[in-house]
PDB file of C-alpha atoms and ligand atoms in Angstrom:
ATOM      1  CA  UNK A   1      18.170   4.996 -12.046  1.00  0.00           C
ATOM      2  CA  UNK A   2      14.508   4.832 -12.357  1.00  0.00           C
ATOM      3  CA  UNK A   3      12.538   5.909 -15.207  1.00  0.00           C
ATOM      4  CA  UNK A   4       8.984   5.420 -14.114  1.00  0.00           C
ATOM      5  CA  UNK A   5       9.036   5.926 -10.187  1.00  0.00           C
ATOM      6  CA  UNK A   6      10.883   8.388  -7.991  1.00  0.00           C
ATOM      7  CA  UNK A   7      11.754   8.092  -4.331  1.00  0.00           C
ATOM      8  CA  UNK A   8      12.358  10.883  -1.797  1.00  0.00           C
ATOM      9  CA  UNK A   9      13.411  10.427   1.773  1.00  0.00           C
ATOM     10  CA  UNK A  10      13.414  12.774   4.533  1.00  0.00           C
ATOM     11  CA  UNK A  11      13.523  12.278   8.383  1.00  0.00           C
ATOM     12  CA  UNK A  12      12.389   8.517   8.216  1.00  0.00           C
ATOM     13  CA  UNK A  13       9.541   9.025   5.604  1.00  0.00           C
ATOM     14  CA  UNK A  14      10.200   7.809   2.034  1.00  0.00           C
ATOM     15  CA  UNK A  15       7.857   8.897  -0.680  1.00  0.00           C
ATOM     16  CA  UNK A  16       7.465   6.622  -3.533  1.00  0.00           C
ATOM     17  CA  UNK A  17       5.926   7.946  -6.501  1.00  0.00           C
ATOM     18  CA  UNK A  18       4.600   6.176  -9.567  1.00  0.00           C
ATOM     19  CA  UNK A  19       5.689   8.784 -12.299  1.00  0.00           C
ATOM     20  CA  UNK A  20       4.327   8.314 -15.802  1.00  0.00           C
ATOM     21  CA  UNK A  21       1.734  11.013 -15.510  1.00  0.00           C
ATOM     22  CA  UNK A  22       1.342  11.077 -19.222  1.00  0.00           C
ATOM     23  CA  UNK A  23      -0.213   7.424 -18.947  1.00  0.00           C
ATOM     24  CA  UNK A  24      -1.988   8.373 -15.846  1.00  0.00           C
ATOM     25  CA  UNK A  25       0.628   6.501 -13.856  1.00  0.00           C
ATOM     26  CA  UNK A  26      -0.707   3.175 -15.363  1.00  0.00           C
ATOM     27  CA  UNK A  27       1.673   0.032 -13.862  1.00  0.00           C
ATOM     28  CA  UNK A  28       3.491  -1.336 -16.676  1.00  0.00           C
ATOM     29  CA  UNK A  29       5.967  -4.113 -16.298  1.00  0.00           C
ATOM     30  CA  UNK A  30       8.950  -1.856 -15.807  1.00  0.00           C
ATOM     31  CA  UNK A  31       6.985   0.242 -13.248  1.00  0.00           C
ATOM     32  CA  UNK A  32       6.246  -2.656 -11.391  1.00  0.00           C
ATOM     33  CA  UNK A  33       9.890  -3.972 -11.409  1.00  0.00           C
ATOM     34  CA  UNK A  34      11.190  -0.616 -10.601  1.00  0.00           C
ATOM     35  CA  UNK A  35       8.779  -0.300  -7.331  1.00  0.00           C
ATOM     36  CA  UNK A  36       9.806  -3.597  -6.311  1.00  0.00           C
ATOM     37  CA  UNK A  37      13.382  -2.868  -6.337  1.00  0.00           C
ATOM     38  CA  UNK A  38      13.025   0.234  -4.651  1.00  0.00           C
ATOM     39  CA  UNK A  39      10.852  -1.330  -1.912  1.00  0.00           C
ATOM     40  CA  UNK A  40      13.603  -4.124  -1.790  1.00  0.00           C
ATOM     41  CA  UNK A  41      16.194  -1.568  -1.023  1.00  0.00           C
ATOM     42  CA  UNK A  42      14.360   0.558   1.347  1.00  0.00           C
ATOM     43  CA  UNK A  43      13.632  -2.607   3.274  1.00  0.00           C
ATOM     44  CA  UNK A  44      17.203  -2.985   4.615  1.00  0.00           C
ATOM     45  CA  UNK A  45      17.555   0.805   4.812  1.00  0.00           C
ATOM     46  CA  UNK A  46      17.621   1.723   8.418  1.00  0.00           C
ATOM     47  CA  UNK A  47      17.041   5.309   7.253  1.00  0.00           C
ATOM     48  CA  UNK A  48      13.325   4.454   6.281  1.00  0.00           C
ATOM     49  CA  UNK A  49      10.748   3.943   8.816  1.00  0.00           C
ATOM     50  CA  UNK A  50       7.642   4.584   6.939  1.00  0.00           C
ATOM     51  CA  UNK A  51       6.720   4.319   3.212  1.00  0.00           C
ATOM     52  CA  UNK A  52       3.981   6.362   1.655  1.00  0.00           C
ATOM     53  CA  UNK A  53       2.967   5.551  -2.077  1.00  0.00           C
ATOM     54  CA  UNK A  54       1.501   8.168  -4.299  1.00  0.00           C
ATOM     55  CA  UNK A  55       0.952   8.858  -7.995  1.00  0.00           C
ATOM     56  CA  UNK A  56       2.696  11.819  -9.925  1.00  0.00           C
ATOM     57  CA  UNK A  57       0.670  15.158 -10.336  1.00  0.00           C
ATOM     58  CA  UNK A  58      -2.677  15.714  -9.261  1.00  0.00           C
ATOM     59  CA  UNK A  59      -5.002  13.698 -11.721  1.00  0.00           C
ATOM     60  CA  UNK A  60      -4.311   9.817 -10.915  1.00  0.00           C
ATOM     61  CA  UNK A  61      -2.839   7.789  -8.390  1.00  0.00           C
ATOM     62  CA  UNK A  62      -2.480   4.619 -10.732  1.00  0.00           C
ATOM     63  CA  UNK A  63      -5.282   4.478 -13.361  1.00  0.00           C
ATOM     64  CA  UNK A  64      -4.617   0.509 -13.565  1.00  0.00           C
ATOM     65  CA  UNK A  65      -2.413  -1.710 -15.214  1.00  0.00           C
ATOM     66  CA  UNK A  66      -1.029  -0.598 -18.532  1.00  0.00           C
ATOM     67  CA  UNK A  67      -3.794  -1.679 -20.886  1.00  0.00           C
ATOM     68  CA  UNK A  68      -1.820  -1.113 -23.810  1.00  0.00           C
ATOM     69  CA  UNK A  69       0.722  -3.509 -22.444  1.00  0.00           C
ATOM     70  CA  UNK A  70      -1.619  -6.438 -21.946  1.00  0.00           C
ATOM     71  CA  UNK A  71      -4.207  -6.067 -24.602  1.00  0.00           C
ATOM     72  CA  UNK A  72      -2.667  -9.050 -26.464  1.00  0.00           C
ATOM     73  CA  UNK A  73      -1.602 -11.256 -23.636  1.00  0.00           C
ATOM     74  CA  UNK A  74      -2.190 -14.863 -24.260  1.00  0.00           C
ATOM     75  CA  UNK A  75      -3.641 -16.967 -21.339  1.00  0.00           C
ATOM     76  CA  UNK A  76      -0.342 -17.854 -20.138  1.00  0.00           C
ATOM     77  CA  UNK A  77       1.382 -14.403 -20.173  1.00  0.00           C
ATOM     78  CA  UNK A  78      -1.698 -13.131 -18.160  1.00  0.00           C
ATOM     79  CA  UNK A  79      -1.284 -15.889 -15.536  1.00  0.00           C
ATOM     80  CA  UNK A  80       2.639 -15.478 -15.403  1.00  0.00           C
ATOM     81  CA  UNK A  81       2.035 -11.639 -15.149  1.00  0.00           C
ATOM     82  CA  UNK A  82      -0.598 -11.891 -12.405  1.00  0.00           C
ATOM     83  CA  UNK A  83       1.512 -14.183 -10.298  1.00  0.00           C
ATOM     84  CA  UNK A  84       4.816 -12.139 -11.110  1.00  0.00           C
ATOM     85  CA  UNK A  85       2.897  -8.925 -10.444  1.00  0.00           C
ATOM     86  CA  UNK A  86       1.487 -10.312  -7.078  1.00  0.00           C
ATOM     87  CA  UNK A  87       4.681 -11.618  -5.801  1.00  0.00           C
ATOM     88  CA  UNK A  88       6.906  -8.560  -7.004  1.00  0.00           C
ATOM     89  CA  UNK A  89       4.541  -5.803  -5.669  1.00  0.00           C
ATOM     90  CA  UNK A  90       1.288  -6.519  -4.435  1.00  0.00           C
ATOM     91  CA  UNK A  91       2.225  -9.250  -1.824  1.00  0.00           C
ATOM     92  CA  UNK A  92       5.553  -7.628  -1.192  1.00  0.00           C
ATOM     93  CA  UNK A  93       3.774  -4.225  -0.055  1.00  0.00           C
ATOM     94  CA  UNK A  94       0.843  -6.123   1.913  1.00  0.00           C
ATOM     95  CA  UNK A  95       3.563  -7.780   4.059  1.00  0.00           C
ATOM     96  CA  UNK A  96       6.106  -4.792   3.933  1.00  0.00           C
ATOM     97  CA  UNK A  97       7.991  -4.927   7.539  1.00  0.00           C
ATOM     98  CA  UNK A  98       7.455  -1.154   7.428  1.00  0.00           C
ATOM     99  CA  UNK A  99       4.133   0.782   7.384  1.00  0.00           C
ATOM    100  CA  UNK A 100       3.032   1.483   3.857  1.00  0.00           C
ATOM    101  CA  UNK A 101       0.595   4.450   3.625  1.00  0.00           C
ATOM    102  CA  UNK A 102      -1.423   4.927   0.088  1.00  0.00           C
ATOM    103  CA  UNK A 103      -1.651   8.627  -0.544  1.00  0.00           C
ATOM    104  CA  UNK A 104      -4.303   8.191  -3.255  1.00  0.00           C
ATOM    105  CA  UNK A 105      -4.114  11.482  -5.136  1.00  0.00           C
ATOM    106  CA  UNK A 106      -6.739  10.849  -8.035  1.00  0.00           C
ATOM    107  CA  UNK A 107      -7.816   7.872 -10.230  1.00  0.00           C
ATOM    108  CA  UNK A 108      -7.209   4.595  -8.614  1.00  0.00           C
ATOM    109  CA  UNK A 109      -8.268   2.034 -10.812  1.00  0.00           C
ATOM    110  CA  UNK A 110      -8.192  -1.634 -11.431  1.00  0.00           C
ATOM    111  CA  UNK A 111      -4.421  -2.459 -10.639  1.00  0.00           C
ATOM    112  CA  UNK A 112      -4.005   1.026  -9.248  1.00  0.00           C
ATOM    113  CA  UNK A 113      -6.844   0.571  -6.613  1.00  0.00           C
ATOM    114  CA  UNK A 114      -5.248  -2.973  -5.978  1.00  0.00           C
ATOM    115  CA  UNK A 115      -2.107  -1.316  -5.201  1.00  0.00           C
ATOM    116  CA  UNK A 116      -3.792   1.134  -2.811  1.00  0.00           C
ATOM    117  CA  UNK A 117      -5.474  -1.873  -0.969  1.00  0.00           C
ATOM    118  CA  UNK A 118      -2.364  -3.947  -0.721  1.00  0.00           C
ATOM    119  CA  UNK A 119      -1.104  -0.895   1.432  1.00  0.00           C
ATOM    120  CA  UNK A 120      -1.581  -1.002   4.929  1.00  0.00           C
ATOM    121  CA  UNK A 121      -3.156   2.454   5.349  1.00  0.00           C
ATOM    122  CA  UNK A 122      -5.298   4.476   2.786  1.00  0.00           C
ATOM    123  CA  UNK A 123      -5.877   8.184   2.635  1.00  0.00           C
ATOM    124  CA  UNK A 124      -7.592   9.568  -0.307  1.00  0.00           C
ATOM    125  CA  UNK A 125      -7.989  13.115  -1.829  1.00  0.00           C
ATOM    126  CA  UNK A 126     -11.586  14.505  -2.123  1.00  0.00           C
ATOM    127  CA  UNK A 127     -11.156  14.366  -5.921  1.00  0.00           C
ATOM    128  CA  UNK A 128     -10.046  10.603  -5.861  1.00  0.00           C
ATOM    129  CA  UNK A 129     -12.200   8.122  -7.669  1.00  0.00           C
ATOM    130  CA  UNK A 130     -11.855   4.576  -7.202  1.00  0.00           C
ATOM    131  CA  UNK A 131     -13.163   1.274  -8.541  1.00  0.00           C
ATOM    132  CA  UNK A 132     -12.222  -2.044 -10.463  1.00  0.00           C
ATOM    133  CA  UNK A 133     -13.285  -1.797 -14.073  1.00  0.00           C
ATOM    134  CA  UNK A 134     -11.814  -4.939 -15.609  1.00  0.00           C
ATOM    135  CA  UNK A 135     -14.755  -6.814 -16.088  1.00  0.00           C
ATOM    136  CA  UNK A 136     -15.623  -3.929 -18.719  1.00  0.00           C
ATOM    137  CA  UNK A 137     -12.231  -5.144 -20.341  1.00  0.00           C
ATOM    138  CA  UNK A 138     -13.221  -8.723 -20.279  1.00  0.00           C
ATOM    139  CA  UNK A 139     -10.982  -9.515 -17.202  1.00  0.00           C
ATOM    140  CA  UNK A 140     -11.321 -10.009 -13.550  1.00  0.00           C
ATOM    141  CA  UNK A 141      -8.970  -7.923 -11.178  1.00  0.00           C
ATOM    142  CA  UNK A 142      -5.718 -10.076 -11.185  1.00  0.00           C
ATOM    143  CA  UNK A 143      -3.564  -8.317  -8.529  1.00  0.00           C
ATOM    144  CA  UNK A 144      -5.481  -9.480  -5.696  1.00  0.00           C
ATOM    145  CA  UNK A 145      -8.794  -7.062  -6.137  1.00  0.00           C
ATOM    146  CA  UNK A 146     -11.165  -9.658  -5.803  1.00  0.00           C
ATOM    147  CA  UNK A 147      -9.636 -10.629  -2.096  1.00  0.00           C
ATOM    148  CA  UNK A 148      -8.703  -7.521  -0.696  1.00  0.00           C
ATOM    149  CA  UNK A 149     -11.721  -5.591  -1.734  1.00  0.00           C
ATOM    150  CA  UNK A 150     -14.050  -7.915  -0.114  1.00  0.00           C
ATOM    151  CA  UNK A 151     -11.505  -8.143   3.193  1.00  0.00           C
ATOM    152  CA  UNK A 152     -11.843  -4.004   3.344  1.00  0.00           C
ATOM    153  CA  UNK A 153     -15.525  -3.615   2.531  1.00  0.00           C
ATOM    154  CA  UNK A 154     -17.273  -6.889   2.680  1.00  0.00           C
ATOM    155  CA  UNK A 155     -18.601  -9.203   0.041  1.00  0.00           C
ATOM    156  CA  UNK A 156     -21.772  -7.630  -0.844  1.00  0.00           C
ATOM    157  CA  UNK A 157     -20.029  -4.214  -1.721  1.00  0.00           C
ATOM    158  CA  UNK A 158     -17.095  -5.718  -3.303  1.00  0.00           C
ATOM    159  CA  UNK A 159     -19.261  -7.991  -5.620  1.00  0.00           C
ATOM    160  CA  UNK A 160     -21.199  -4.479  -6.561  1.00  0.00           C
ATOM    161  CA  UNK A 161     -18.066  -2.515  -7.175  1.00  0.00           C
ATOM    162  CA  UNK A 162     -16.478  -5.404  -9.095  1.00  0.00           C
ATOM    163  CA  UNK A 163     -19.917  -6.674 -11.318  1.00  0.00           C
ATOM    164  CA  UNK A 164     -20.465  -2.904 -12.105  1.00  0.00           C
ATOM    165  CA  UNK A 165     -17.322  -1.646 -13.056  1.00  0.00           C
ATOM    166  CA  UNK A 166     -18.319   1.686 -11.459  1.00  0.00           C
ATOM    167  CA  UNK A 167     -16.185   4.238  -9.922  1.00  0.00           C
ATOM    168  CA  UNK A 168     -17.041   5.547  -6.269  1.00  0.00           C
ATOM    169  CA  UNK A 169     -16.224   8.893  -4.916  1.00  0.00           C
ATOM    170  CA  UNK A 170     -13.490   9.576  -2.102  1.00  0.00           C
ATOM    171  CA  UNK A 171     -16.371  10.023   0.187  1.00  0.00           C
ATOM    172  CA  UNK A 172     -18.365   6.792  -0.447  1.00  0.00           C
ATOM    173  CA  UNK A 173     -14.964   5.024  -0.543  1.00  0.00           C
ATOM    174  CA  UNK A 174     -14.589   6.461   3.030  1.00  0.00           C
ATOM    175  CA  UNK A 175     -18.017   5.461   4.051  1.00  0.00           C
ATOM    176  CA  UNK A 176     -17.761   1.742   2.884  1.00  0.00           C
ATOM    177  CA  UNK A 177     -14.441   1.574   4.797  1.00  0.00           C
ATOM    178  CA  UNK A 178     -12.101   1.444   1.426  1.00  0.00           C
ATOM    179  CA  UNK A 179     -10.054   4.418   2.691  1.00  0.00           C
ATOM    180  CA  UNK A 180      -9.118   5.627   6.500  1.00  0.00           C
ATOM    181  CA  UNK A 181      -9.422   9.163   5.655  1.00  0.00           C
ATOM    182  CA  UNK A 182     -10.379  11.715   2.968  1.00  0.00           C
ATOM    183  CA  UNK A 183      -8.827  15.227   2.792  1.00  0.00           C
ATOM    184  CA  UNK A 184      -8.755  18.178   0.410  1.00  0.00           C
ATOM    185  CA  UNK A 185      -5.974  17.519  -2.193  1.00  0.00           C
ATOM    186  CA  UNK A 186      -3.695  19.980  -1.289  1.00  0.00           C
ATOM    187  CA  UNK A 187      -3.609  18.631   1.987  1.00  0.00           C
ATOM    188  CA  UNK A 188      -3.073  14.938   1.324  1.00  0.00           C
ATOM    189  CA  UNK A 189       0.721  14.634   1.480  1.00  0.00           C
ATOM    190  CA  UNK A 190       0.590  16.622   4.728  1.00  0.00           C
ATOM    191  CA  UNK A 191      -2.101  14.186   6.106  1.00  0.00           C
ATOM    192  CA  UNK A 192       0.042  11.459   4.936  1.00  0.00           C
ATOM    193  CA  UNK A 193       2.889  12.705   6.491  1.00  0.00           C
ATOM    194  CA  UNK A 194       1.401  13.354   9.700  1.00  0.00           C
ATOM    195  CA  UNK A 195       0.044   9.964   9.733  1.00  0.00           C
ATOM    196  CA  UNK A 196       3.458   8.518   9.297  1.00  0.00           C
ATOM    197  CA  UNK A 197       5.381  10.782  11.915  1.00  0.00           C
ATOM    198  CA  UNK A 198       2.794   9.518  14.681  1.00  0.00           C
ATOM    199  CA  UNK A 199       3.922   5.958  13.662  1.00  0.00           C
ATOM    200  CA  UNK A 200       7.461   6.720  13.568  1.00  0.00           C
ATOM    201  CA  UNK A 201       7.439   7.682  17.632  1.00  0.00           C
ATOM    202  CA  UNK A 202       6.404   3.973  17.993  1.00  0.00           C
ATOM    203  CA  UNK A 203       8.478   0.699  18.064  1.00  0.00           C
ATOM    204  CA  UNK A 204       9.374  -0.432  14.731  1.00  0.00           C
ATOM    205  CA  UNK A 205       9.918  -4.020  16.109  1.00  0.00           C
ATOM    206  CA  UNK A 206       6.187  -4.024  17.361  1.00  0.00           C
ATOM    207  CA  UNK A 207       5.028  -2.488  14.310  1.00  0.00           C
ATOM    208  CA  UNK A 208       6.807  -5.169  12.128  1.00  0.00           C
ATOM    209  CA  UNK A 209       5.261  -7.877  14.827  1.00  0.00           C
ATOM    210  CA  UNK A 210       1.543  -6.348  14.421  1.00  0.00           C
ATOM    211  CA  UNK A 211       1.670  -6.434  10.545  1.00  0.00           C
ATOM    212  CA  UNK A 212       2.520 -10.067  10.495  1.00  0.00           C
ATOM    213  CA  UNK A 213      -0.051 -10.654  13.217  1.00  0.00           C
ATOM    214  CA  UNK A 214      -2.760  -8.804  11.322  1.00  0.00           C
ATOM    215  CA  UNK A 215      -1.986 -10.268   8.144  1.00  0.00           C
ATOM    216  CA  UNK A 216      -2.148 -13.265   9.582  1.00  0.00           C
ATOM    217  CA  UNK A 217      -5.794 -13.265  10.143  1.00  0.00           C
ATOM    218  CA  UNK A 218      -6.014 -13.038   6.341  1.00  0.00           C
ATOM    219  CA  UNK A 219      -3.623 -16.185   5.382  1.00  0.00           C
ATOM    220  CA  UNK A 220      -5.312 -19.073   4.473  1.00  0.00           C
ATOM    221  CA  UNK A 221      -4.456 -22.008   6.872  1.00  0.00           C
ATOM    222  CA  UNK A 222      -2.717 -19.695   9.374  1.00  0.00           C
ATOM    223  CA  UNK A 223      -4.350 -18.833  12.770  1.00  0.00           C
ATOM    224  CA  UNK A 224      -4.123 -15.384  13.435  1.00  0.00           C
ATOM    225  CA  UNK A 225      -4.708 -15.620  17.261  1.00  0.00           C
ATOM    226  CA  UNK A 226      -1.871 -18.097  17.462  1.00  0.00           C
ATOM    227  CA  UNK A 227       0.534 -15.745  15.562  1.00  0.00           C
ATOM    228  CA  UNK A 228      -0.722 -12.864  17.620  1.00  0.00           C
ATOM    229  CA  UNK A 229       0.424 -14.853  20.686  1.00  0.00           C
ATOM    230  CA  UNK A 230       3.735 -15.681  19.479  1.00  0.00           C
ATOM    231  CA  UNK A 231       4.493 -12.313  18.071  1.00  0.00           C
ATOM    232  CA  UNK A 232       3.297 -10.990  21.421  1.00  0.00           C
ATOM    233  CA  UNK A 233       5.673 -13.252  23.317  1.00  0.00           C
ATOM    234  CA  UNK A 234       8.572 -12.484  21.247  1.00  0.00           C
ATOM    235  CA  UNK A 235       8.482  -8.577  22.048  1.00  0.00           C
ATOM    236  CA  UNK A 236       9.248  -9.423  25.524  1.00  0.00           C
ATOM    237  CA  UNK A 237      12.758 -10.564  24.600  1.00  0.00           C
ATOM    238  CA  UNK A 238      13.592  -7.118  22.720  1.00  0.00           C
ATOM    239  CA  UNK A 239      15.375  -3.869  23.709  1.00  0.00           C
ATOM    240  CA  UNK A 240      12.783  -2.125  22.274  1.00  0.00           C
ATOM    241  CA  UNK A 241      10.135  -3.460  24.775  1.00  0.00           C
ATOM    242  CA  UNK A 242      12.692  -2.772  27.458  1.00  0.00           C
ATOM    243  CA  UNK A 243      12.894   0.929  26.539  1.00  0.00           C
ATOM    244  CA  UNK A 244       9.289   1.247  26.019  1.00  0.00           C
ATOM    245  CA  UNK A 245       8.359  -0.025  29.389  1.00  0.00           C
ATOM    246  CA  UNK A 246      11.349   1.819  31.105  1.00  0.00           C
ATOM    247  CA  UNK A 247      10.349   4.932  29.422  1.00  0.00           C
ATOM    248  CA  UNK A 248       6.680   4.562  30.888  1.00  0.00           C
ATOM    249  CA  UNK A 249       8.232   3.830  34.407  1.00  0.00           C
ATOM    250  CA  UNK A 250      10.603   6.592  34.190  1.00  0.00           C
ATOM    251  CA  UNK A 251       8.044   9.343  32.942  1.00  0.00           C
ATOM    252  CA  UNK A 252       9.949  10.086  29.882  1.00  0.00           C
ATOM    253  CA  UNK A 253       9.292   9.598  26.079  1.00  0.00           C
ATOM    254  CA  UNK A 254      10.369   6.458  24.443  1.00  0.00           C
ATOM    255  CA  UNK A 255      13.374   6.516  21.692  1.00  0.00           C
ATOM    256  CA  UNK A 256      12.942   3.898  19.414  1.00  0.00           C
ATOM    257  CA  UNK A 257      15.566   5.114  17.196  1.00  0.00           C
ATOM    258  CA  UNK A 258      18.624   5.219  19.133  1.00  0.00           C
TER     259      UNK A 258
HETATM  260  N1  DAK B 301      -3.454   1.929 -19.093  1.00  0.00           N
HETATM  261  C1  DAK B 301      -2.680   2.692 -20.298  1.00  0.00           C
HETATM  262  N2  DAK B 301      -2.689   3.917 -20.552  1.00  0.00           N
HETATM  263  C2  DAK B 301      -3.755   4.614 -19.829  1.00  0.00           C
HETATM  264  C3  DAK B 301      -4.510   3.901 -18.402  1.00  0.00           C
HETATM  265  C4  DAK B 301      -4.250   2.403 -18.491  1.00  0.00           C
HETATM  266  N3  DAK B 301      -4.867   1.629 -17.366  1.00  0.00           N
HETATM  267  N4  DAK B 301      -5.412   4.715 -18.092  1.00  0.00           N
HETATM  268  C5  DAK B 301      -4.786   6.097 -18.867  1.00  0.00           C
HETATM  269  N5  DAK B 301      -4.371   5.842 -19.832  1.00  0.00           N
HETATM  270  C6  DAK B 301      -3.743   6.740 -20.958  1.00  0.00           C
HETATM  271  C7  DAK B 301      -4.587   7.068 -21.886  1.00  0.00           C
HETATM  272  O1  DAK B 301      -4.891   5.939 -22.793  1.00  0.00           O
HETATM  273  C8  DAK B 301      -4.104   8.463 -22.099  1.00  0.00           C
HETATM  274  O2  DAK B 301      -3.111   8.209 -22.929  1.00  0.00           O
HETATM  275  P1  DAK B 301      -2.896   9.007 -24.633  1.00  0.00           P
HETATM  276  O3  DAK B 301      -4.281   8.480 -25.389  1.00  0.00           O
HETATM  277  O4  DAK B 301      -3.044  10.419 -24.072  1.00  0.00           O
HETATM  278  O5  DAK B 301      -1.624   8.573 -25.038  1.00  0.00           O
HETATM  279  C9  DAK B 301      -3.702   9.070 -21.187  1.00  0.00           C
HETATM  280  O6  DAK B 301      -3.525   8.011 -20.104  1.00  0.00           O
HETATM  281  C10 DAK B 301      -4.968   9.843 -20.403  1.00  0.00           C
HETATM  282  O7  DAK B 301      -5.945   9.498 -20.238  1.00  0.00           O
HETATM  283  P2  DAK B 301      -7.411   9.701 -20.839  1.00  0.00           P
HETATM  284  O8  DAK B 301      -7.273  10.665 -21.928  1.00  0.00           O
HETATM  285  O9  DAK B 301      -8.144   8.560 -21.016  1.00  0.00           O
HETATM  286  O10 DAK B 301      -8.027  10.529 -19.631  1.00  0.00           O
HETATM  287  P3  DAK B 301      -9.480  11.240 -19.373  1.00  0.00           P
HETATM  288  O11 DAK B 301      -9.247  12.307 -18.288  1.00  0.00           O
HETATM  289  O12 DAK B 301     -10.145  11.127 -20.489  1.00  0.00           O
HETATM  290  O13 DAK B 301     -10.002   9.935 -18.516  1.00  0.00           O
HETATM  291  C11 DAK B 301      -9.997   7.810 -16.893  1.00  0.00           C
HETATM  292  C12 DAK B 301      -9.636   9.267 -17.483  1.00  0.00           C
HETATM  293  C13 DAK B 301      -8.747   7.359 -16.045  1.00  0.00           C
HETATM  294  C14 DAK B 301     -11.225   7.885 -16.653  1.00  0.00           C
HETATM  295  C15 DAK B 301      -9.669   7.090 -18.375  1.00  0.00           C
HETATM  296  O14 DAK B 301      -8.173   7.130 -18.729  1.00  0.00           O
HETATM  297  C16 DAK B 301      -9.707   5.491 -18.143  1.00  0.00           C
HETATM  298  O15 DAK B 301     -10.972   4.910 -18.095  1.00  0.00           O
HETATM  299  N6  DAK B 301      -8.592   4.812 -17.889  1.00  0.00           N
HETATM  300  C17 DAK B 301      -8.477   3.281 -17.844  1.00  0.00           C
HETATM  301  C18 DAK B 301      -8.999   2.963 -16.669  1.00  0.00           C
HETATM  302  C19 DAK B 301      -8.946   1.322 -16.560  1.00  0.00           C
HETATM  303  O16 DAK B 301      -9.808   0.746 -17.058  1.00  0.00           O
HETATM  304  N7  DAK B 301      -7.835   0.958 -15.928  1.00  0.00           N
HETATM  305  C20 DAK B 301      -7.364  -0.306 -15.986  1.00  0.00           C
HETATM  306  C21 DAK B 301      -8.220  -1.283 -15.102  1.00  0.00           C
HETATM  307  S1  DAK B 301      -7.940  -2.999 -15.442  1.00  0.00           S
HETATM  308  C22 DAK B 301      -3.338  -8.531 -14.874  1.00  0.00           C
HETATM  309  C23 DAK B 301      -3.201  -8.336 -13.925  1.00  0.00           C
HETATM  310  C24 DAK B 301      -4.082  -7.146 -13.189  1.00  0.00           C
HETATM  311  C25 DAK B 301      -4.450  -6.084 -14.578  1.00  0.00           C
HETATM  312  C26 DAK B 301      -4.489  -6.658 -15.714  1.00  0.00           C
HETATM  313  C27 DAK B 301      -3.795  -7.620 -16.153  1.00  0.00           C
HETATM  314  N8  DAK B 301      -2.578  -9.786 -15.647  1.00  0.00           N
HETATM  315  C28 DAK B 301      -1.977 -10.220 -14.412  1.00  0.00           C
HETATM  316  C29 DAK B 301      -2.440  -9.748 -16.814  1.00  0.00           C
HETATM  317  C30 DAK B 301      -5.547  -5.002 -13.964  1.00  0.00           C
HETATM  318  C31 DAK B 301      -6.263  -4.695 -15.099  1.00  0.00           C
HETATM  319  C32 DAK B 301      -6.565  -3.426 -14.610  1.00  0.00           C
HETATM  320  O17 DAK B 301      -5.985  -2.375 -14.005  1.00  0.00           O
END
């Protein structure tokens, strides 16, 4: 049983909720481990096609790494936690073979914004506030924030957000490309579900391939165009490609989930 997260599955969509609302869903070690375990389990679960990540209640998505937990870390512990955390959760989410949508329902700060940025798509509620306040605590973003923020919003804006440690509104996050959409808070889960349902109609095999190809372009030493060609070619040998093209020719909807 999980203590700090919950998972609810319906119609192929799993909602993974970080559930420590009294601590504004801050990520401690246990929460990272539980989220890792749940994601690993869902990876091989055919009932799960899309994952939505969100935070419990309506104040925070995740207000960062648990400051109380890392306050007295040594250099070695900090390094170990950064590596472990990146491997266990953030890199796992980024390369997850099923689409992950972050439904950002409030504060997404530090490690919380880093988690949202690891997801493939972000939808924010209008009251959400985002930022990387680490330098105000005397550290830098340690869960991939320096890399993923620059990828999403460009280097100049990323530097501004990191150096000032400031928070931006959901609207500003939308304007700078940090989130895909902004909706009213009470419409957030519905919007995330709607996007998940649209994705569900498409070929899971092709989506997995697209995730690998897009991520390849952001992986050092890997040529994204070459990976795209390889992934594209592999599609031709699959049942899902046959189903998709046959459905088009037969003027019917493809059914990829037989
Ligand atoms: N950690 C632990 N507890 C937190 C927390 C956090 N990040 N954020 C909030 N809380 C707790 C508060 O301490 C408070 O608990 P009690 O005092 O009631 O026990 C409770 O949640 C409610 O928060 P507030 O009373 O502060 O609520 P307000 O509405 O007044 O303020 C706030 C909301 C989000 C503006 C404020 O809570 C806030 O500034 N929170 C901290 C934001 C922040 O600085 N987040 C951390 C960013 S740094 C690492 C890798 C990565 C990282 C660290 C290490 N290694 C590899 C070692 C990442 C670091 C970060 O994420």
